[in-house]
Short mmCIF file of C-alpha atoms and ligand atoms in Angstrom, two decimals:
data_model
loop_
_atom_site.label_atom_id
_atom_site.label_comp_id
_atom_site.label_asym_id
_atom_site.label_seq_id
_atom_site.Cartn_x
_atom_site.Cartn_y
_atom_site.Cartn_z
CA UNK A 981 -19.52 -18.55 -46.42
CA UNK A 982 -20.94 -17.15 -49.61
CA UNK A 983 -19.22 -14.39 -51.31
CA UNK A 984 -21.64 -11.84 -52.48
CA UNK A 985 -19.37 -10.47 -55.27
CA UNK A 986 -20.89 -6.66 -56.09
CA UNK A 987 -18.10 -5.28 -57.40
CA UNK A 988 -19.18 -4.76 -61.32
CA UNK A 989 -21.90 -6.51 -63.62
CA UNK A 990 -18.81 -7.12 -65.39
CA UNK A 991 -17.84 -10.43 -63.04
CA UNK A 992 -21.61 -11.56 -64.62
CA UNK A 993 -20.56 -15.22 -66.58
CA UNK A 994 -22.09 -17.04 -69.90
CA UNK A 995 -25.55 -19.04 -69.27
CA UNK A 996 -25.57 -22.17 -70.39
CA UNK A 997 -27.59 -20.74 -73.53
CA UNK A 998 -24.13 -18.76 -74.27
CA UNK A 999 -21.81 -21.45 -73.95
CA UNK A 1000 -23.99 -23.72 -76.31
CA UNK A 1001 -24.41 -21.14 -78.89
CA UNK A 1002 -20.53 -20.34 -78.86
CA UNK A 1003 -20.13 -24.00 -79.52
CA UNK A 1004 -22.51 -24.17 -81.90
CA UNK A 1005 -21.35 -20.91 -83.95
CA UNK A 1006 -20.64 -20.25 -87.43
CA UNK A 1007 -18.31 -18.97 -88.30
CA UNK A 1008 -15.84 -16.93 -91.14
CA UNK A 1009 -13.65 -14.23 -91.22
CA UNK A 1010 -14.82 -10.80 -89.56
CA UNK A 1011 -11.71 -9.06 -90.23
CA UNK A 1012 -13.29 -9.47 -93.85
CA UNK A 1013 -16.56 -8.80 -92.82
CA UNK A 1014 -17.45 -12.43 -93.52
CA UNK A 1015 -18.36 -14.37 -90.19
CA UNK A 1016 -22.51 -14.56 -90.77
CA UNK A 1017 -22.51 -14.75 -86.80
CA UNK A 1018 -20.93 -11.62 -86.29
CA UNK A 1019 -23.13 -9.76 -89.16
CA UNK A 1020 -26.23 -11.42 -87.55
CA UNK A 1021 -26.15 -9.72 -84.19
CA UNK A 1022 -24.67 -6.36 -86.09
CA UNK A 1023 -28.28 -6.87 -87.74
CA UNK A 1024 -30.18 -7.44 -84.55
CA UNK A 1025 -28.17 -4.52 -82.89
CA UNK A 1026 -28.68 -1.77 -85.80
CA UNK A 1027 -32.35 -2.96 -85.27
CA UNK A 1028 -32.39 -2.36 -81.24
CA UNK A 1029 -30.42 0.74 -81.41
CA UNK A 1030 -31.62 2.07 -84.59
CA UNK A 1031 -28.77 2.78 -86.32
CA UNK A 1032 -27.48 2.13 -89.84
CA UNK A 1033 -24.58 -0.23 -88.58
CA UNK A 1034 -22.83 -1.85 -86.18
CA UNK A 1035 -19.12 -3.22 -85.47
CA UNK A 1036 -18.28 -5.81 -82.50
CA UNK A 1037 -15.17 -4.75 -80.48
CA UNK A 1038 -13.45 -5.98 -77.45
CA UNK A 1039 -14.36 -3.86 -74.86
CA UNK A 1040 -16.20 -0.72 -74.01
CA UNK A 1041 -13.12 1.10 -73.94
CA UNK A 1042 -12.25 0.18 -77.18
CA UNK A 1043 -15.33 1.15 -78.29
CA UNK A 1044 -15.18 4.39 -76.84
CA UNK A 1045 -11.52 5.01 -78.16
CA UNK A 1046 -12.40 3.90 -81.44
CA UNK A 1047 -15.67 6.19 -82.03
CA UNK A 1048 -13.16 8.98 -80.65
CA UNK A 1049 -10.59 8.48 -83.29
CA UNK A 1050 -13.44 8.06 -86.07
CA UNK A 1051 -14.80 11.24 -85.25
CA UNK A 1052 -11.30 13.24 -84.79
CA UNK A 1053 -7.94 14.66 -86.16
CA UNK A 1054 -4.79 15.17 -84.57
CA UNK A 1055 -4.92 18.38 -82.41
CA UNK A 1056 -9.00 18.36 -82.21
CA UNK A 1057 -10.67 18.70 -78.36
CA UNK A 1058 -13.40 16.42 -77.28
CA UNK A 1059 -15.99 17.82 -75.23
CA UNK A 1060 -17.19 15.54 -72.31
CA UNK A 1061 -18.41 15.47 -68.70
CA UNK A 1062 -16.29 16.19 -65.45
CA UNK A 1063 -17.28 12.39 -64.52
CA UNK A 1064 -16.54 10.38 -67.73
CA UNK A 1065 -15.67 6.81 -67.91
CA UNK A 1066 -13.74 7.73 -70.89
CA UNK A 1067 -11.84 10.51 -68.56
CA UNK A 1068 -11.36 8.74 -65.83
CA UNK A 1069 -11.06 4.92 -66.33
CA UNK A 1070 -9.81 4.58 -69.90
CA UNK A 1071 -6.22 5.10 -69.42
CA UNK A 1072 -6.54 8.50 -71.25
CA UNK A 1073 -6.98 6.66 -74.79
CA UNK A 1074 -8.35 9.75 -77.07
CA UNK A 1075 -5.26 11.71 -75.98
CA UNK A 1076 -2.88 8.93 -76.13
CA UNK A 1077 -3.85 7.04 -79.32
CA UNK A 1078 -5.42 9.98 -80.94
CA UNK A 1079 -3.82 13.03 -79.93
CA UNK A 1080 -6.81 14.91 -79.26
CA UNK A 1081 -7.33 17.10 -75.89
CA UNK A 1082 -10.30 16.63 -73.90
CA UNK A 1083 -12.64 19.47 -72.13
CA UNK A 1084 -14.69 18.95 -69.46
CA UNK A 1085 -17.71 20.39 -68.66
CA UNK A 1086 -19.68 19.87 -65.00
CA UNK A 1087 -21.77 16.49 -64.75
CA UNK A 1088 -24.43 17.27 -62.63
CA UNK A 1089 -26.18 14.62 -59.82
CA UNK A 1090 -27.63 12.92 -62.70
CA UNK A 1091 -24.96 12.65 -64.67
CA UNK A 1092 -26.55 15.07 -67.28
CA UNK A 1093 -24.25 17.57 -68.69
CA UNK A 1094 -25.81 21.58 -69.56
CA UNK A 1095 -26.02 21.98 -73.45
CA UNK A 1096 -25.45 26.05 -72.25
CA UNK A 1097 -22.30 24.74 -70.84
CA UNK A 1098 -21.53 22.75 -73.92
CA UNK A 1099 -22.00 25.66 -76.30
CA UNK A 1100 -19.37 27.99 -74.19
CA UNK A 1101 -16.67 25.22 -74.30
CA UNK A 1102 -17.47 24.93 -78.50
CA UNK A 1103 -13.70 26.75 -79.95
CA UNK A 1104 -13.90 29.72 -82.44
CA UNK A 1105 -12.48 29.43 -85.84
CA UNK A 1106 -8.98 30.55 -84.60
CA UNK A 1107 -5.48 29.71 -85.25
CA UNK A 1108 -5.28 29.81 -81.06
CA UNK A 1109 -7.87 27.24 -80.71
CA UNK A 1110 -7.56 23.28 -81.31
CA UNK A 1111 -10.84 22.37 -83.30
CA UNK A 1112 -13.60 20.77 -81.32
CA UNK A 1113 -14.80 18.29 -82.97
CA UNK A 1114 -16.93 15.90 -80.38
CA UNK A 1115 -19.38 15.82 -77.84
CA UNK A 1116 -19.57 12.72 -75.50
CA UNK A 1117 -22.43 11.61 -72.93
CA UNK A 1118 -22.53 8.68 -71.06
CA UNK A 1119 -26.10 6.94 -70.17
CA UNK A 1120 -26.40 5.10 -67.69
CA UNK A 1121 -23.97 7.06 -65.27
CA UNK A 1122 -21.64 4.98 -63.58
CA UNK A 1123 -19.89 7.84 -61.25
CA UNK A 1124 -23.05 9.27 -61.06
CA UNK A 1125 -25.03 6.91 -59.70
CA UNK A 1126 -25.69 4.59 -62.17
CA UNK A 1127 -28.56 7.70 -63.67
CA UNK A 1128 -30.35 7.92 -66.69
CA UNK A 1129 -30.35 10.08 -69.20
CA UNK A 1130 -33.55 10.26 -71.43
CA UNK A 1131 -34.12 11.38 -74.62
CA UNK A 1132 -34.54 14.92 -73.90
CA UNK A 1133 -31.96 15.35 -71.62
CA UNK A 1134 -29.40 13.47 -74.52
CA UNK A 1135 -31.55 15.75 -77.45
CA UNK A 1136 -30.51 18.83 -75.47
CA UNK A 1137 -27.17 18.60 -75.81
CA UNK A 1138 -27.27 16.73 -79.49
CA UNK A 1139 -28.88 19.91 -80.52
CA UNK A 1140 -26.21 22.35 -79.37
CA UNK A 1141 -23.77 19.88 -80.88
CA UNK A 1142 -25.30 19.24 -84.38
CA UNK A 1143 -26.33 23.05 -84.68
CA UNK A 1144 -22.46 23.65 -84.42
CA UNK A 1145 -21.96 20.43 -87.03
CA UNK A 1146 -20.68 18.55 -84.09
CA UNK A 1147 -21.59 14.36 -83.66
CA UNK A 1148 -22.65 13.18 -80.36
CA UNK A 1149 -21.05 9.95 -79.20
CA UNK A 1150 -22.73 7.67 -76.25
CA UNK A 1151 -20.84 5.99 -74.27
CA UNK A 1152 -23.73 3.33 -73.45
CA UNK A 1153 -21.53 1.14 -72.07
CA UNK A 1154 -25.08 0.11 -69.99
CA UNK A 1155 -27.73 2.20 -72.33
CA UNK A 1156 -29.83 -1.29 -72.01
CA UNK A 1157 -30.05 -0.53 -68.04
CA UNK A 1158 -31.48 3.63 -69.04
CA UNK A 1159 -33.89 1.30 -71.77
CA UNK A 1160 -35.24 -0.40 -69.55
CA UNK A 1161 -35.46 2.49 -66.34
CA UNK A 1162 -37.08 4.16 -68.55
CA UNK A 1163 -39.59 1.52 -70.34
CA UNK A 1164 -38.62 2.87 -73.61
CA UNK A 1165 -37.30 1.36 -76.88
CA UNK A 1166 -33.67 1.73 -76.51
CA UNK A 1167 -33.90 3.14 -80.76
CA UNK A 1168 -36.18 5.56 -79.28
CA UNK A 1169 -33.90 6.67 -76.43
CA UNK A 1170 -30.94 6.99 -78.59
CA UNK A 1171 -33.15 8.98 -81.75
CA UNK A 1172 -31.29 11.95 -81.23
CA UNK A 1173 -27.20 11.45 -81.00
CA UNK A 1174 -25.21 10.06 -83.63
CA UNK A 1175 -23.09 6.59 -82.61
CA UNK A 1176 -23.85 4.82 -79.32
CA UNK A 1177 -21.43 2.00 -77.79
CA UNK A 1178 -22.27 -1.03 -75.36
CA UNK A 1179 -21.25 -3.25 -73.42
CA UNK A 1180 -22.22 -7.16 -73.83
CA UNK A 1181 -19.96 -8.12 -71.30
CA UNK A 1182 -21.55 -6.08 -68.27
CA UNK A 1183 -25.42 -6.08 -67.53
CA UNK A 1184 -25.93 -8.75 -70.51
CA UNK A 1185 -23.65 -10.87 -69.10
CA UNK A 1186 -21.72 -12.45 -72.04
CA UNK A 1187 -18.39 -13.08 -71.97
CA UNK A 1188 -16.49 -10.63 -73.85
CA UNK A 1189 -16.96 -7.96 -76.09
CA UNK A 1190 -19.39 -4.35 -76.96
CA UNK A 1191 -20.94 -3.02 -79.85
CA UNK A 1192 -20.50 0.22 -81.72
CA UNK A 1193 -23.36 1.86 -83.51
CA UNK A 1194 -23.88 4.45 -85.92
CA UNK A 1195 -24.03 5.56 -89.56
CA UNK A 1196 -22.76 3.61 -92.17
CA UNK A 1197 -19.89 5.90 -93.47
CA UNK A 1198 -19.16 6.32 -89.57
CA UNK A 1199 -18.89 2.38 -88.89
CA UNK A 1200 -16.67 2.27 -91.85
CA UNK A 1201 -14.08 4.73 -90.65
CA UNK A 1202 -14.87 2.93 -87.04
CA UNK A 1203 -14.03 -0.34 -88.68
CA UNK A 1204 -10.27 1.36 -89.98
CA UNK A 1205 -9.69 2.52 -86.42
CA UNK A 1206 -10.84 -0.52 -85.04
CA UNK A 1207 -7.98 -2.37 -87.36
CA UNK A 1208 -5.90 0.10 -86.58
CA UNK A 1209 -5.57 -0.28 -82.51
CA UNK A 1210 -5.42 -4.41 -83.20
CA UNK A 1211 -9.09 -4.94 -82.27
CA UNK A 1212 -10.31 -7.01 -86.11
CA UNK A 1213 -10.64 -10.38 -84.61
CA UNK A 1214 -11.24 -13.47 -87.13
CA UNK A 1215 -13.46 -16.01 -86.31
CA UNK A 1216 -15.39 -13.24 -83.44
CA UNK A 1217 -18.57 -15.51 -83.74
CA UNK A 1218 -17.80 -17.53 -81.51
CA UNK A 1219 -17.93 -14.45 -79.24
CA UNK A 1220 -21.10 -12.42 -81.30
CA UNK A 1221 -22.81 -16.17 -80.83
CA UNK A 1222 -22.82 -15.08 -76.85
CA UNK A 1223 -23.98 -11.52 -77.34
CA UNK A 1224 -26.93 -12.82 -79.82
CA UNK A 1225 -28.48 -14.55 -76.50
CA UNK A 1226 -27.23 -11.15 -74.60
CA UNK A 1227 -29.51 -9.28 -76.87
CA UNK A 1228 -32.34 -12.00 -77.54
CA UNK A 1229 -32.92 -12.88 -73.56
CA UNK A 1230 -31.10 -10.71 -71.21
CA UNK A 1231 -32.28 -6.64 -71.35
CA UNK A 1232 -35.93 -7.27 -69.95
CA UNK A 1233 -34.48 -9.22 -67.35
CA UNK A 1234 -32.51 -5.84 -66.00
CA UNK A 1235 -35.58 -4.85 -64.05
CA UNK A 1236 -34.74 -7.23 -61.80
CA UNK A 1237 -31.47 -5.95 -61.10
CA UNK A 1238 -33.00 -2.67 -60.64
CA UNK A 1239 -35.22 -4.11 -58.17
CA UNK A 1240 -32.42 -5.81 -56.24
CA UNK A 1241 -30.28 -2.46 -55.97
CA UNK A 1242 -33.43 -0.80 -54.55
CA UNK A 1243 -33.84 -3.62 -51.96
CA UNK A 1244 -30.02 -3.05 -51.34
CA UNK A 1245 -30.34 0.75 -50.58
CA UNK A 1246 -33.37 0.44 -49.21
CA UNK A 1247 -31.61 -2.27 -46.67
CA UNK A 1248 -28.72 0.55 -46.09
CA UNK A 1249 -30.42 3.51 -45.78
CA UNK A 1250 -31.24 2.32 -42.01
CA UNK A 1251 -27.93 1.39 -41.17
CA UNK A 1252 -26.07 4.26 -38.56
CA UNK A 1253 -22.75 4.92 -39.74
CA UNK A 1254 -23.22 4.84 -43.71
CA UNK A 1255 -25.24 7.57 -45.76
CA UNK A 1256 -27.51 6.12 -48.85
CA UNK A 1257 -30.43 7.72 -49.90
CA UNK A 1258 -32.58 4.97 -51.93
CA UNK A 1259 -34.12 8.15 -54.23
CA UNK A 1260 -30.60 8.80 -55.72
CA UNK A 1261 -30.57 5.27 -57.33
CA UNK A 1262 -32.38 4.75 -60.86
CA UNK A 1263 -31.00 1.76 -62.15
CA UNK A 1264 -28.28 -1.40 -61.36
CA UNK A 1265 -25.47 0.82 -59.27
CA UNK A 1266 -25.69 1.80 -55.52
CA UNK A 1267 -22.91 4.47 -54.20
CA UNK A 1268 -22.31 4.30 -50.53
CA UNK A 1269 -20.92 7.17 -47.95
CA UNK A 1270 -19.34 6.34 -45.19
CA UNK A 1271 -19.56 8.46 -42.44
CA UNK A 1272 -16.01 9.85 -41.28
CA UNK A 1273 -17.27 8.52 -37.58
CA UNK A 1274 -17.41 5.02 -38.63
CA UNK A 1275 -13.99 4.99 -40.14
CA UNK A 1276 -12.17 5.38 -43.77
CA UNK A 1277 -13.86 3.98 -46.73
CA UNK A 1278 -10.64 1.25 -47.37
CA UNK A 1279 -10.79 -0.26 -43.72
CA UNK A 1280 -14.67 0.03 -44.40
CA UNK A 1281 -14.44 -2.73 -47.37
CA UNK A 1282 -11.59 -4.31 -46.03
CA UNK A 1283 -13.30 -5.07 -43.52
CA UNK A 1284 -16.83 -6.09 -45.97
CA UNK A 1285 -14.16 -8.42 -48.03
CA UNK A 1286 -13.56 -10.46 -44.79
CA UNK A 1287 -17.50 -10.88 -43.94
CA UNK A 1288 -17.86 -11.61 -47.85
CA UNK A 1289 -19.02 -8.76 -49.55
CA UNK A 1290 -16.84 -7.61 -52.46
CA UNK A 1291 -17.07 -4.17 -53.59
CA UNK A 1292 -14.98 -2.10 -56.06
CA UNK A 1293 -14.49 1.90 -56.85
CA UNK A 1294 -13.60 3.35 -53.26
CA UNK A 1295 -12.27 6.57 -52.27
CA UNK A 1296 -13.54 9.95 -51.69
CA UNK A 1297 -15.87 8.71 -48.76
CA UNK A 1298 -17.89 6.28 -50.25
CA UNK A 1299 -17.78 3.04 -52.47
CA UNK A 1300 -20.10 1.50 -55.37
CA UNK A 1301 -22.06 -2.07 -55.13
CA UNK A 1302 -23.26 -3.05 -58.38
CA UNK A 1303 -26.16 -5.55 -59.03
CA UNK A 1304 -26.52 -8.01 -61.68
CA UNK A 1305 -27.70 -11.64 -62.79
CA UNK A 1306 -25.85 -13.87 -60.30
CA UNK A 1307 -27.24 -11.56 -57.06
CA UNK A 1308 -30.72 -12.35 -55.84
CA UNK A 1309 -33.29 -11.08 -53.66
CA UNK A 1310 -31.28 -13.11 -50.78
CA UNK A 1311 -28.02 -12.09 -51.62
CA UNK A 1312 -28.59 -8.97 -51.02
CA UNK A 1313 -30.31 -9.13 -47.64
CA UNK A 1314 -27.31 -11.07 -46.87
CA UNK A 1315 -25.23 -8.52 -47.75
CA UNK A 1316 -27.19 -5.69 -45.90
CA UNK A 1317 -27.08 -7.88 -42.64
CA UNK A 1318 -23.05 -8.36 -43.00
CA UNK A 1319 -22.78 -4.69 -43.98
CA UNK A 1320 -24.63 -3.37 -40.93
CA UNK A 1321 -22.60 -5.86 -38.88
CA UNK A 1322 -19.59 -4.47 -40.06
CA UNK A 1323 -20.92 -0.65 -39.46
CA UNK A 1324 -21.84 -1.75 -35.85
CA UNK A 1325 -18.77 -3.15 -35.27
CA UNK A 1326 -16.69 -0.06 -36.27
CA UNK A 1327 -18.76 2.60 -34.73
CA UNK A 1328 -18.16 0.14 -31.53
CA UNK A 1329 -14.53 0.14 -32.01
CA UNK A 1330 -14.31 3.85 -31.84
C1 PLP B 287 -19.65 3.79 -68.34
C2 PLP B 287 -18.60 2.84 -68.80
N1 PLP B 287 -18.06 3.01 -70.01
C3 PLP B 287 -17.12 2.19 -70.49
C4 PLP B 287 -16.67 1.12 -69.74
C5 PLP B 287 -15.55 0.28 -70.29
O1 PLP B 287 -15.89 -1.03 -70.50
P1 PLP B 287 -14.73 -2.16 -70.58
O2 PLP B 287 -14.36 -2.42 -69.17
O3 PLP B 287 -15.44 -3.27 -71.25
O4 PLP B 287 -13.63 -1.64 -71.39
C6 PLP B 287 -17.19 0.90 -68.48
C7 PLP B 287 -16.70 -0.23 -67.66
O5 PLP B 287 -16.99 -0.38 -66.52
C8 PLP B 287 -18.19 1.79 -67.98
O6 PLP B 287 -18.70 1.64 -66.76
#
């Protein structure tokens, strides 16, 4: 049987394109700024994003963490949404590593946050008050659907923020998946907020790594933090050589992962016993309720592991299928018919 693994774009592996061009890599020290690999795709990726600069860091997280601690002191609050990677699924880095508090202000269905509700959570100039001194968005959504933000709905809240003296941060771990939603220049997208991180590992399917952009001074201090929490790596081209190819050949190509997941929900929305509604799903990520009646979420994907469809991120009634490079059209009415076999036998079993 064929596992259908839709648990993250993250289990996506090198092409054969990636490998070669890791072998092929040259390379120096980064830690030095010297590895002409690792400047070359900080080139192409100032150029995508439109930013001044760029650093290459292990993961999203780190990226995340180390934009945080670039952009903060000691005792400062971070302003982000009620469904944040960074709050949720980041082992509570900012507070830990930085010291900084975090405040969170409602995500709505689209993973948008209100600028209104952004300017009331701003802190006075008191003695009471720790200093705010970020605002955070994250585009695409994961908890939220995998949604887009565009332009205007990141300006909104850029404008509060920079009107207050405030950076905005993106955490764009999949910003190449709201690019390409949205058939619009990912520099254009992004016009409007200060730094934006991504992921090469996920959606783009290199190996390892993200990328952190952003002003020049702010990519320096980035590149102090990024020393600081152990992330300088020394001969990273051989990694950078694999996100070159991510960049060069593998963001148009996210349509048709966007395609698939619409095929997916379309496929579920006629099975009894689970809830999906195909209009709540913009780009690579499909959320799916399961209906009390059927049975708990856990024995739901237990039960999806045995027929061989992975999953990951269950609880609270429903669990996420994520599509990506190594899923195609068939996969994934493979994995509808072995879902709906699963719901039928449940509902049966009641
Ligand atoms: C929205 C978002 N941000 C950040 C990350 C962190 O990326 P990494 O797992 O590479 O640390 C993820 C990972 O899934 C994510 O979905």
């Amino acid at each position: 049987m064929k596992v259908i693994d839709l648990r993250s774009d993250t289990v996506t592996t090198p092409t054969e394109a990636m490998r070669k061009a890791m072998y092929d890599a040259e390379v120096g020290d980064d830690n030095a700024h010297e590895d002409p690999t690792v400047n070359h795709l900080e080139d192409l990726v100032c150029a995508l994003l439109g930013k001044e600069a760029a650093i290459l860091t292990a993961s999203g997280t780190m990226s995340n963490l180390v934009a945080a601690l670039a952009h903060t002191n000691r005792g400062d609050e971070v302003i982000m949404g009620s469904k944040a990677h960074m709050f949720w699924n980041e082992a509570g880095g900012v507070s830990t590593l930085g010291g900084v508090q975090v405040q969170l202000v409602p995500n709505d269905k689209g993973g948008r946050i209100d600028p209104a509700d952004v300017e009331a959570a701003i802190r006075p100039d008191d003695v009471h008050a720790p200093r705010t001194s970020l605002v955070c968005l994250e585009n695409t959504h994961n908890q939220c659907n995998g949604s887009v933000l565009t332009n205007e709905d990141m300006k909104a809240v850029a404008d509060v923020a920079h009107a207050h003296g405030l950076p905005v941060h993106v955490d764009g771990a999949r910003i190449f998946n709201a690019a390409v939603a949205l058939e619009m220049p990912a520099h254009e997208l992004c016009k409007d907020v200060d730094d934006v991180g991504f992921c090469l590992s996920k959606g783009l399917s290199a190996p390892v790594g993200s990328m952190l952009c952003g002003s020049a001074d702010f990519i320096e201090e980035a590149r102090r933090w990024r020393k600081i929490v152990g992330g300088s790596m020394r001969q990273a081209g051989v990694i950078a050589a694999a996100g070159v190819v991510a960049v060069e050949t593998m963001i148009d190509r996210m349509v048709e992962d966007h395609a698939h997941a619409r095929r997916l929900a379309e496929g579920l929305s006629h099975i009894p016993g689970i809830n999906v509604d195909p209009d709540d799903f913009q780009t690579n990520i499909v959320f799916v309720g399961v209906d009390p009646n059927t049975g708990s979420t856990e024995e739901f994907t237990d039960r999806m592991k045995e027929e061989g469809v992975l999953t990951a991120y269950r609880g609270g009634g429903r669990f996420r299928l994520v599509t990506h490079r190594e899923v195609g059209a068939e996969d994934i009415d493979t994995a509808v018919d072995r879902i709906a076999k699963v719901a039928s036998e449940m509902r049966n079993a009641r």
